[in-house]
Structure formats: structure tokens, C-alpha cells
PDB file of C-alpha atoms in Angstrom:
ATOM      1  CA  MET A   1     -31.547  24.454 -34.980  1.00 42.00           C
ATOM      2  CA  MET A   2     -29.476  27.907 -34.964  1.00 47.00           C
ATOM      3  CA  ARG A   3     -30.459  27.063 -30.661  1.00 53.00           C
ATOM      4  CA  PHE A   4     -28.477  24.054 -30.516  1.00 50.00           C
ATOM      5  CA  ARG A   5     -25.268  25.469 -32.888  1.00 59.00           C
ATOM      6  CA  TRP A   6     -23.552  25.299 -29.890  1.00 56.00           C
ATOM      7  CA  LEU A   7     -23.914  22.083 -29.439  1.00 63.00           C
ATOM      8  CA  ALA A   8     -20.775  21.743 -32.696  1.00 66.00           C
ATOM      9  CA  SER A   9     -19.024  23.409 -31.057  1.00 80.00           C
ATOM     10  CA  PRO A  10     -14.740  22.254 -31.546  1.00 79.00           C
ATOM     11  CA  ARG A  11     -13.690  23.123 -28.137  1.00 84.00           C
ATOM     12  CA  LEU A  12     -17.143  21.944 -25.867  1.00 89.00           C
ATOM     13  CA  CYS A  13     -17.068  18.441 -28.203  1.00 89.00           C
ATOM     14  CA  GLY A  14     -13.524  17.907 -26.991  1.00 89.00           C
ATOM     15  CA  TRP A  15     -14.726  18.508 -23.472  1.00 93.00           C
ATOM     16  CA  LEU A  16     -17.524  15.954 -23.727  1.00 94.00           C
ATOM     17  CA  ALA A  17     -15.903  13.250 -26.141  1.00 95.00           C
ATOM     18  CA  LEU A  18     -13.304  13.111 -22.927  1.00 96.00           C
ATOM     19  CA  ALA A  19     -16.078  13.126 -20.206  1.00 97.00           C
ATOM     20  CA  LEU A  20     -17.639   9.964 -22.275  1.00 97.00           C
ATOM     21  CA  SER A  21     -14.060   8.161 -22.301  1.00 97.00           C
ATOM     22  CA  LEU A  22     -14.341   8.561 -18.568  1.00 98.00           C
ATOM     23  CA  ALA A  23     -17.139   6.692 -18.440  1.00 97.00           C
ATOM     24  CA  GLY A  24     -16.253   4.280 -20.658  1.00 97.00           C
ATOM     25  CA  PHE A  25     -13.340   3.596 -18.234  1.00 98.00           C
ATOM     26  CA  LEU A  26     -15.593   3.386 -15.317  1.00 98.00           C
ATOM     27  CA  ALA A  27     -17.877   1.467 -17.185  1.00 97.00           C
ATOM     28  CA  ALA A  28     -15.225  -0.888 -18.211  1.00 98.00           C
ATOM     29  CA  ALA A  29     -13.793  -1.452 -14.213  1.00 97.00           C
ATOM     30  CA  TRP A  30     -17.469  -1.934 -12.392  1.00 98.00           C
ATOM     31  CA  VAL A  31     -17.929  -4.262 -15.220  1.00 97.00           C
ATOM     32  CA  THR A  32     -14.930  -6.193 -14.531  1.00 97.00           C
ATOM     33  CA  TRP A  33     -15.517  -6.197 -10.747  1.00 96.00           C
ATOM     34  CA  ARG A  34     -18.613  -6.281 -10.048  1.00 96.00           C
ATOM     35  CA  ILE A  35     -19.710  -8.480 -13.094  1.00 95.00           C
ATOM     36  CA  TYR A  36     -15.960 -10.388 -13.422  1.00 96.00           C
ATOM     37  CA  GLU A  37     -14.939 -10.036 -10.375  1.00 95.00           C
ATOM     38  CA  ALA A  38     -11.436  -9.302 -12.000  1.00 94.00           C
ATOM     39  CA  VAL A  39     -10.402 -12.674 -12.972  1.00 95.00           C
ATOM     40  CA  PRO A  40     -10.832 -15.014 -15.812  1.00 94.00           C
ATOM     41  CA  HIS A  41     -13.635 -17.214 -17.274  1.00 94.00           C
ATOM     42  CA  VAL A  42     -13.847 -18.150 -20.835  1.00 94.00           C
ATOM     43  CA  GLU A  43     -10.814 -20.592 -21.808  1.00 94.00           C
ATOM     44  CA  ASP A  44      -9.410 -17.611 -24.224  1.00 95.00           C
ATOM     45  CA  GLU A  45      -9.067 -15.771 -21.316  1.00 96.00           C
ATOM     46  CA  LEU A  46      -6.938 -18.422 -19.476  1.00 95.00           C
ATOM     47  CA  ALA A  47      -4.483 -18.946 -21.849  1.00 96.00           C
ATOM     48  CA  TYR A  48      -3.339 -15.275 -22.513  1.00 97.00           C
ATOM     49  CA  VAL A  49      -3.172 -14.915 -17.865  1.00 97.00           C
ATOM     50  CA  TRP A  50      -0.687 -17.855 -18.775  1.00 96.00           C
ATOM     51  CA  GLN A  51       1.219 -16.299 -21.716  1.00 96.00           C
ATOM     52  CA  ALA A  52       1.148 -12.833 -19.530  1.00 97.00           C
ATOM     53  CA  ASN A  53       2.833 -14.248 -16.524  1.00 96.00           C
ATOM     54  CA  ALA A  54       5.680 -16.047 -18.858  1.00 96.00           C
ATOM     55  CA  LEU A  55       6.350 -13.173 -20.292  1.00 96.00           C
ATOM     56  CA  ALA A  56       6.348 -11.449 -16.714  1.00 96.00           C
ATOM     57  CA  ASP A  57       8.498 -13.571 -15.944  1.00 95.00           C
ATOM     58  CA  GLY A  58      10.845 -13.574 -18.902  1.00 94.00           C
ATOM     59  CA  TYR A  59       9.747 -16.604 -21.093  1.00 94.00           C
ATOM     60  CA  LEU A  60       7.451 -17.094 -24.292  1.00 93.00           C
ATOM     61  CA  SER A  61       8.112 -20.895 -22.909  1.00 93.00           C
ATOM     62  CA  ILE A  62       8.887 -23.286 -20.502  1.00 93.00           C
ATOM     63  CA  PRO A  63       9.780 -26.864 -20.455  1.00 94.00           C
ATOM     64  CA  SER A  64       6.930 -28.689 -20.344  1.00 94.00           C
ATOM     65  CA  PRO A  65       5.647 -30.801 -17.081  1.00 91.00           C
ATOM     66  CA  GLN A  66       6.985 -34.916 -17.106  1.00 89.00           C
ATOM     67  CA  HIS A  67       3.106 -35.654 -16.998  1.00 91.00           C
ATOM     68  CA  PRO A  68       1.289 -32.540 -19.679  1.00 89.00           C
ATOM     69  CA  ALA A  69      -1.976 -34.213 -19.384  1.00 87.00           C
ATOM     70  CA  SER A  70      -2.026 -33.976 -15.488  1.00 89.00           C
ATOM     71  CA  PHE A  71      -1.380 -29.959 -16.194  1.00 90.00           C
ATOM     72  CA  LEU A  72      -3.635 -28.859 -18.762  1.00 90.00           C
ATOM     73  CA  VAL A  73      -3.981 -25.109 -19.401  1.00 90.00           C
ATOM     74  CA  PRO A  74      -6.690 -24.481 -22.023  1.00 90.00           C
ATOM     75  CA  PHE A  75      -4.628 -23.459 -25.212  1.00 94.00           C
ATOM     76  CA  VAL A  76      -1.628 -23.455 -23.813  1.00 95.00           C
ATOM     77  CA  VAL A  77       0.259 -25.779 -26.068  1.00 93.00           C
ATOM     78  CA  ASP A  78       3.224 -28.984 -25.359  1.00 93.00           C
ATOM     79  CA  HIS A  79       5.201 -29.222 -28.271  1.00 92.00           C
ATOM     80  CA  ASP A  80       8.711 -30.905 -28.706  1.00 91.00           C
ATOM     81  CA  GLY A  81       9.294 -31.081 -24.808  1.00 92.00           C
ATOM     82  CA  MET A  82       8.380 -26.519 -24.271  1.00 93.00           C
ATOM     83  CA  ARG A  83       4.877 -25.698 -23.319  1.00 95.00           C
ATOM     84  CA  PHE A  84       3.070 -22.267 -24.721  1.00 95.00           C
ATOM     85  CA  GLY A  85       0.478 -20.567 -25.592  1.00 94.00           C
ATOM     86  CA  LYS A  86      -1.376 -20.719 -28.885  1.00 93.00           C
ATOM     87  CA  TYR A  87      -2.608 -16.888 -28.980  1.00 95.00           C
ATOM     88  CA  PRO A  88      -0.333 -14.343 -30.459  1.00 95.00           C
ATOM     89  CA  PRO A  89       2.166 -12.147 -28.587  1.00 95.00           C
ATOM     90  CA  GLY A  90       0.922  -8.683 -28.892  1.00 96.00           C
ATOM     91  CA  TRP A  91      -2.075  -8.724 -26.107  1.00 97.00           C
ATOM     92  CA  PRO A  92       0.170 -11.198 -23.547  1.00 97.00           C
ATOM     93  CA  ALA A  93       2.694  -8.456 -24.098  1.00 97.00           C
ATOM     94  CA  VAL A  94       0.467  -5.687 -22.940  1.00 97.00           C
ATOM     95  CA  LEU A  95      -1.560  -7.708 -20.365  1.00 98.00           C
ATOM     96  CA  SER A  96       1.900  -8.354 -18.796  1.00 97.00           C
ATOM     97  CA  LEU A  97       2.854  -4.646 -18.029  1.00 97.00           C
ATOM     98  CA  GLY A  98      -0.354  -5.037 -16.452  1.00 97.00           C
ATOM     99  CA  ILE A  99       0.853  -8.181 -13.980  1.00 97.00           C
ATOM    100  CA  SER A 100       4.186  -6.699 -13.524  1.00 96.00           C
ATOM    101  CA  LEU A 101       2.747  -3.500 -12.374  1.00 96.00           C
ATOM    102  CA  GLY A 102      -0.290  -5.078  -9.834  1.00 95.00           C
ATOM    103  CA  LEU A 103      -2.543  -3.629 -12.063  1.00 96.00           C
ATOM    104  CA  ARG A 104      -3.989  -7.140 -14.293  1.00 97.00           C
ATOM    105  CA  ALA A 105      -7.759  -6.021 -13.549  1.00 96.00           C
ATOM    106  CA  TRP A 106      -7.221  -2.490 -15.114  1.00 97.00           C
ATOM    107  CA  VAL A 107      -5.294  -2.707 -18.509  1.00 98.00           C
ATOM    108  CA  ASN A 108      -8.346  -3.427 -19.869  1.00 98.00           C
ATOM    109  CA  PRO A 109     -10.533  -0.282 -18.441  1.00 98.00           C
ATOM    110  CA  LEU A 110      -7.656   1.505 -20.166  1.00 98.00           C
ATOM    111  CA  LEU A 111      -7.541   0.856 -23.150  1.00 98.00           C
ATOM    112  CA  ALA A 112     -11.563   0.999 -23.149  1.00 98.00           C
ATOM    113  CA  GLY A 113     -11.126   4.790 -22.104  1.00 98.00           C
ATOM    114  CA  LEU A 114      -8.310   5.267 -24.269  1.00 98.00           C
ATOM    115  CA  GLY A 115     -10.206   3.442 -27.628  1.00 98.00           C
ATOM    116  CA  VAL A 116     -13.221   5.804 -26.638  1.00 98.00           C
ATOM    117  CA  TRP A 117     -11.337   9.183 -27.095  1.00 98.00           C
ATOM    118  CA  LEU A 118     -10.034   7.670 -30.342  1.00 98.00           C
ATOM    119  CA  THR A 119     -13.028   7.048 -31.598  1.00 97.00           C
ATOM    120  CA  TYR A 120     -14.318  10.345 -31.583  1.00 97.00           C
ATOM    121  CA  CYS A 121     -11.101  11.459 -32.479  1.00 96.00           C
ATOM    122  CA  LEU A 122     -11.521   9.354 -35.673  1.00 96.00           C
ATOM    123  CA  GLY A 123     -14.918  10.119 -36.310  1.00 96.00           C
ATOM    124  CA  ARG A 124     -13.712  14.153 -36.387  1.00 94.00           C
ATOM    125  CA  ARG A 125     -11.294  13.806 -38.609  1.00 94.00           C
ATOM    126  CA  VAL A 126     -13.402  11.691 -41.041  1.00 94.00           C
ATOM    127  CA  PHE A 127     -16.785  13.972 -40.672  1.00 93.00           C
ATOM    128  CA  ASN A 128     -16.649  16.691 -37.385  1.00 91.00           C
ATOM    129  CA  PRO A 129     -16.803  17.035 -34.294  1.00 92.00           C
ATOM    130  CA  LEU A 130     -20.170  16.641 -33.453  1.00 92.00           C
ATOM    131  CA  VAL A 131     -20.309  13.189 -35.364  1.00 93.00           C
ATOM    132  CA  GLY A 132     -17.818  12.248 -33.240  1.00 95.00           C
ATOM    133  CA  LEU A 133     -19.597  13.085 -30.241  1.00 94.00           C
ATOM    134  CA  LEU A 134     -22.411  10.905 -31.206  1.00 95.00           C
ATOM    135  CA  ALA A 135     -19.721   7.792 -32.160  1.00 96.00           C
ATOM    136  CA  ALA A 136     -17.988   7.937 -28.854  1.00 97.00           C
ATOM    137  CA  THR A 137     -21.319   8.423 -27.297  1.00 96.00           C
ATOM    138  CA  LEU A 138     -22.685   5.423 -29.111  1.00 97.00           C
ATOM    139  CA  THR A 139     -19.834   3.438 -27.929  1.00 97.00           C
ATOM    140  CA  VAL A 140     -20.076   3.805 -24.080  1.00 97.00           C
ATOM    141  CA  PRO A 141     -23.391   2.312 -23.778  1.00 96.00           C
ATOM    142  CA  SER A 142     -22.754  -0.503 -26.490  1.00 96.00           C
ATOM    143  CA  PRO A 143     -23.376  -4.140 -24.342  1.00 96.00           C
ATOM    144  CA  PHE A 144     -20.345  -5.233 -26.682  1.00 96.00           C
ATOM    145  CA  PHE A 145     -18.577  -2.387 -26.222  1.00 97.00           C
ATOM    146  CA  LEU A 146     -18.979  -3.474 -21.803  1.00 97.00           C
ATOM    147  CA  LEU A 147     -18.470  -6.882 -21.434  1.00 96.00           C
ATOM    148  CA  ASN A 148     -15.298  -6.859 -23.275  1.00 96.00           C
ATOM    149  CA  SER A 149     -14.479  -4.175 -22.120  1.00 97.00           C
ATOM    150  CA  GLY A 150     -14.431  -5.866 -18.164  1.00 96.00           C
ATOM    151  CA  SER A 151     -12.880  -9.608 -19.111  1.00 96.00           C
ATOM    152  CA  LEU A 152      -9.196 -10.272 -20.303  1.00 97.00           C
ATOM    153  CA  LEU A 153      -9.424 -10.297 -23.760  1.00 97.00           C
ATOM    154  CA  PRO A 154      -7.840  -8.067 -26.580  1.00 97.00           C
ATOM    155  CA  HIS A 155     -10.715  -6.903 -27.909  1.00 97.00           C
ATOM    156  CA  PRO A 156      -9.944  -3.444 -26.297  1.00 97.00           C
ATOM    157  CA  LEU A 157      -6.758  -3.589 -27.390  1.00 98.00           C
ATOM    158  CA  GLY A 158      -8.084  -3.981 -30.873  1.00 97.00           C
ATOM    159  CA  LEU A 159      -9.716  -1.766 -30.819  1.00 97.00           C
ATOM    160  CA  VAL A 160      -6.963   1.168 -30.147  1.00 98.00           C
ATOM    161  CA  LEU A 161      -5.018   0.051 -32.755  1.00 98.00           C
ATOM    162  CA  SER A 162      -7.317  -0.276 -35.269  1.00 97.00           C
ATOM    163  CA  ALA A 163      -9.142   3.271 -34.488  1.00 97.00           C
ATOM    164  CA  GLY A 164      -5.497   4.673 -33.997  1.00 98.00           C
ATOM    165  CA  PHE A 165      -4.207   2.938 -37.162  1.00 98.00           C
ATOM    166  CA  ALA A 166      -7.089   4.476 -39.222  1.00 97.00           C
ATOM    167  CA  TRP A 167      -6.547   7.690 -37.024  1.00 97.00           C
ATOM    168  CA  THR A 168      -3.034   8.354 -37.730  1.00 97.00           C
ATOM    169  CA  TRP A 169      -3.316   7.070 -41.664  1.00 97.00           C
ATOM    170  CA  LEU A 170      -5.948  10.147 -42.139  1.00 96.00           C
ATOM    171  CA  GLY A 171      -3.431  12.141 -40.557  1.00 94.00           C
ATOM    172  CA  ALA A 172      -0.598  11.261 -42.608  1.00 94.00           C
ATOM    173  CA  PHE A 173      -2.773  10.630 -46.297  1.00 94.00           C
ATOM    174  CA  GLY A 174      -6.036  11.652 -45.728  1.00 89.00           C
ATOM    175  CA  PRO A 175      -7.036  15.054 -47.320  1.00 87.00           C
ATOM    176  CA  GLN A 176      -6.255  17.253 -44.618  1.00 84.00           C
ATOM    177  CA  PRO A 177      -2.472  16.298 -44.478  1.00 82.00           C
ATOM    178  CA  SER A 178      -0.971  17.107 -40.809  1.00 84.00           C
ATOM    179  CA  ARG A 179       1.149  19.700 -41.057  1.00 86.00           C
ATOM    180  CA  ARG A 180       4.191  17.248 -39.545  1.00 91.00           C
ATOM    181  CA  PRO A 181       3.027  14.218 -41.633  1.00 91.00           C
ATOM    182  CA  TRP A 182       5.858  12.465 -40.482  1.00 94.00           C
ATOM    183  CA  LEU A 183       4.408  12.025 -36.999  1.00 95.00           C
ATOM    184  CA  PRO A 184       1.084  10.476 -37.857  1.00 95.00           C
ATOM    185  CA  THR A 185       2.811   8.381 -40.526  1.00 96.00           C
ATOM    186  CA  LEU A 186       5.454   6.857 -37.462  1.00 96.00           C
ATOM    187  CA  ALA A 187       2.196   5.756 -35.499  1.00 97.00           C
ATOM    188  CA  ALA A 188       0.887   4.629 -38.359  1.00 97.00           C
ATOM    189  CA  SER A 189       3.263   2.244 -38.863  1.00 97.00           C
ATOM    190  CA  LEU A 190       3.649   1.334 -35.656  1.00 97.00           C
ATOM    191  CA  LEU A 191       0.071   0.811 -34.616  1.00 97.00           C
ATOM    192  CA  LEU A 192       0.133  -1.446 -37.684  1.00 97.00           C
ATOM    193  CA  LEU A 193       2.793  -3.852 -36.591  1.00 97.00           C
ATOM    194  CA  ALA A 194       1.095  -3.962 -33.056  1.00 97.00           C
ATOM    195  CA  MET A 195      -1.915  -4.587 -35.074  1.00 97.00           C
ATOM    196  CA  GLN A 196      -0.430  -7.502 -36.908  1.00 97.00           C
ATOM    197  CA  LEU A 197       1.245  -9.266 -33.636  1.00 97.00           C
ATOM    198  CA  THR A 198      -2.723  -8.608 -31.632  1.00 96.00           C
ATOM    199  CA  ARG A 199      -5.048 -10.368 -34.264  1.00 95.00           C
ATOM    200  CA  PRO A 200      -3.476 -10.906 -37.556  1.00 95.00           C
ATOM    201  CA  MET A 201      -6.269 -11.585 -38.703  1.00 94.00           C
ATOM    202  CA  THR A 202      -7.594  -8.003 -37.730  1.00 93.00           C
ATOM    203  CA  ALA A 203      -4.662  -6.327 -39.593  1.00 95.00           C
ATOM    204  CA  LEU A 204      -5.189  -7.736 -42.810  1.00 95.00           C
ATOM    205  CA  ALA A 205      -8.986  -6.694 -42.601  1.00 96.00           C
ATOM    206  CA  VAL A 206      -8.516  -3.042 -41.459  1.00 95.00           C
ATOM    207  CA  ALA A 207      -5.654  -3.147 -43.187  1.00 95.00           C
ATOM    208  CA  LEU A 208      -6.807  -3.758 -46.875  1.00 95.00           C
ATOM    209  CA  PRO A 209      -8.802  -0.456 -47.444  1.00 95.00           C
ATOM    210  CA  PHE A 210      -5.753   1.417 -46.619  1.00 96.00           C
ATOM    211  CA  CYS A 211      -3.630  -0.982 -48.597  1.00 95.00           C
ATOM    212  CA  ILE A 212      -5.957   0.439 -51.648  1.00 95.00           C
ATOM    213  CA  HIS A 213      -5.872   4.232 -50.900  1.00 95.00           C
ATOM    214  CA  GLY A 214      -2.601   4.186 -50.011  1.00 94.00           C
ATOM    215  CA  LEU A 215      -1.773   2.446 -54.215  1.00 94.00           C
ATOM    216  CA  VAL A 216      -4.186   5.933 -55.698  1.00 93.00           C
ATOM    217  CA  ARG A 217      -1.748   8.191 -53.119  1.00 91.00           C
ATOM    218  CA  LEU A 218       1.808   6.396 -54.629  1.00 89.00           C
ATOM    219  CA  HIS A 219       0.509   7.031 -58.130  1.00 88.00           C
ATOM    220  CA  ARG A 220      -0.826  10.306 -57.357  1.00 90.00           C
ATOM    221  CA  GLY A 221       1.462  12.029 -54.294  1.00 84.00           C
ATOM    222  CA  ASP A 222       4.415  13.249 -53.873  1.00 89.00           C
ATOM    223  CA  PRO A 223       7.872  12.266 -53.997  1.00 91.00           C
ATOM    224  CA  ALA A 224       7.273  13.163 -50.243  1.00 91.00           C
ATOM    225  CA  GLU A 225       3.865  11.581 -49.408  1.00 92.00           C
ATOM    226  CA  ARG A 226       5.607   8.337 -51.719  1.00 93.00           C
ATOM    227  CA  ARG A 227       8.363   7.636 -48.801  1.00 94.00           C
ATOM    228  CA  ARG A 228       6.215   7.752 -46.141  1.00 95.00           C
ATOM    229  CA  LEU A 229       3.659   5.069 -48.271  1.00 95.00           C
ATOM    230  CA  LEU A 230       6.849   2.845 -48.163  1.00 95.00           C
ATOM    231  CA  ALA A 231       7.607   3.844 -44.681  1.00 95.00           C
ATOM    232  CA  VAL A 232       4.406   2.247 -43.605  1.00 96.00           C
ATOM    233  CA  VAL A 233       4.796  -0.624 -46.155  1.00 96.00           C
ATOM    234  CA  LEU A 234       7.887  -1.606 -44.741  1.00 96.00           C
ATOM    235  CA  ALA A 235       6.420  -1.382 -40.898  1.00 96.00           C
ATOM    236  CA  GLY A 236       3.687  -4.110 -42.172  1.00 96.00           C
ATOM    237  CA  LEU A 237       6.758  -5.932 -43.898  1.00 96.00           C
ATOM    238  CA  ILE A 238       8.466  -5.778 -40.654  1.00 97.00           C
ATOM    239  CA  GLY A 239       5.142  -7.079 -38.402  1.00 96.00           C
ATOM    240  CA  VAL A 240       4.593 -10.410 -40.704  1.00 96.00           C
ATOM    241  CA  GLY A 241       8.754 -10.769 -40.210  1.00 97.00           C
ATOM    242  CA  LEU A 242       7.643 -10.719 -36.652  1.00 97.00           C
ATOM    243  CA  TYR A 243       5.515 -12.787 -36.520  1.00 96.00           C
ATOM    244  CA  LEU A 244       6.805 -15.326 -38.356  1.00 96.00           C
ATOM    245  CA  LEU A 245      10.022 -15.279 -36.268  1.00 96.00           C
ATOM    246  CA  TRP A 246       8.124 -15.703 -33.197  1.00 95.00           C
ATOM    247  CA  GLN A 247       6.717 -18.676 -34.446  1.00 95.00           C
ATOM    248  CA  TYR A 248       9.921 -20.682 -35.282  1.00 95.00           C
ATOM    249  CA  SER A 249      11.237 -19.488 -31.905  1.00 93.00           C
ATOM    250  CA  LEU A 250       8.166 -21.634 -30.459  1.00 93.00           C
ATOM    251  CA  THR A 251       8.082 -24.416 -32.524  1.00 92.00           C
ATOM    252  CA  GLY A 252      11.423 -24.375 -35.111  1.00 91.00           C
ATOM    253  CA  ASP A 253       9.011 -23.412 -38.187  1.00 93.00           C
ATOM    254  CA  PRO A 254       8.232 -20.142 -38.651  1.00 93.00           C
ATOM    255  CA  LEU A 255       4.978 -21.519 -40.831  1.00 91.00           C
ATOM    256  CA  LEU A 256       3.456 -23.689 -38.215  1.00 88.00           C
ATOM    257  CA  ASN A 257       1.194 -21.710 -36.026  1.00 85.00           C
TER     258      ASN A 257
END
């Protein structure tokens, strides 16, 4: 066992994790171009691309055509004379940036590579660099990871936001917090807000155990830590408010999905 202790070197693990992130990006790009041919295949992808194109042109919704049934787009809704996508705006907004730059097909592969890196970072923070490296190694060849990362679906963004949120939360409120805890607190707040606007139910499921941990830290922590916890709570409330505002802007009712 002593002969393999060099594998646990944090610096070596970091470089290997970086190589795995690059491998994840390249593998996802290969699936994008060689398997999916960089075009949407399922109805959800069609709706996301439609929403992203509308956002790239500066619109949340557009007037419905005169004969909506003749211009059907799956999961794109016609309501009160307006046409809009039914999905939350987070992923279409990110995808619209890729469309604006002419890089639509590269958005998810780039997120896939970042997701592998954040998986390593999370494993390193919770356990040690070697465990983080093992987690990243198991992520890259996963069929679920590869097939979704080559698509135009929001799953790679969900991986980045959820892993990033967990990593930054632990950097702010974990057993060994950062020397500047406000930085990971701000990052966790923004990632939680973005997750709410991308995959609301995922955000609820991911945030639940951290809410329990937050209540414990709210009881046991010092005043500075409590203020930072309240900042994350405020970000969560802002995320809920923006989601309801988005629904109101499209349907006229903040509670109408």
C-alpha cells in the first residue's frame, strides 16, 4: 500500500481531475456530433431550442400565429394570443447565449466538463482528493452522463448548479469553512437561485438536506454565520419571486404554470 501513496497527492489528483474534465468535455462533444448530429431529437429539446431562440431575439413570448394548430411546436403553449415555451427560463437563457455566439452545440459539452470538475471538488471537500478523483472517474464513462451531455437538455446545467451549490455551501458552512466565507456564501446563493429558475423540483430536492443543516448552524453558529445563512435564504426567496414573476409575465397569473 505504501507504494501507491503517491496517488493521494492533492496536486496529482488535481491534475488528473483536470484531465478527466477535458475527457468529459471531449466525450460529450463526440456524442453531440457523432450520435445526435448536433440537432434536437426529442420534444423537450425542440421546446428548449424554441425558447432559447426567442430569448436570443429578446422575447419571452411572441404573438400566436393565426392558425396555431398548423404551426405546432411540442411543449410550446398558445395562451391568450401569445406563444411561449412551458419550461422554466434558466436553461433556455443559458442556451440562448450559445445561440447568440454561434456555439449552441458546444454549451452542454462545456458544462459536462465543468460538471466533472465540480464532482471532483465536491468529493475532495467532503472526503479527500482521492475520493473526489474516484467520483470524477466514475462520472465520465456513465451512459446517463454522456447521453444527456450530448443532448440539448438541461441535465448538464443541473449537474453544474447542484454540485456547485453543495461545494460552495460546504465552503461557507462546512466543518472547514473558507477563510473568506462570504465568497462561497455569495456563490451558493447565486447557484441556488439559478437552480430554482432551471429545475425547480431539483432545486427543492437538493436544497432540503442543506436546509436542515442550515437550521442546525442557525442555532449553533455565531452572529456572522447566521447573517450569511440569512443571505442564502434571501436568495432562495428571490428565486421563488422571480419564478412567480416569470409565470405572471406569460400567463397573467403568478400561480398559473
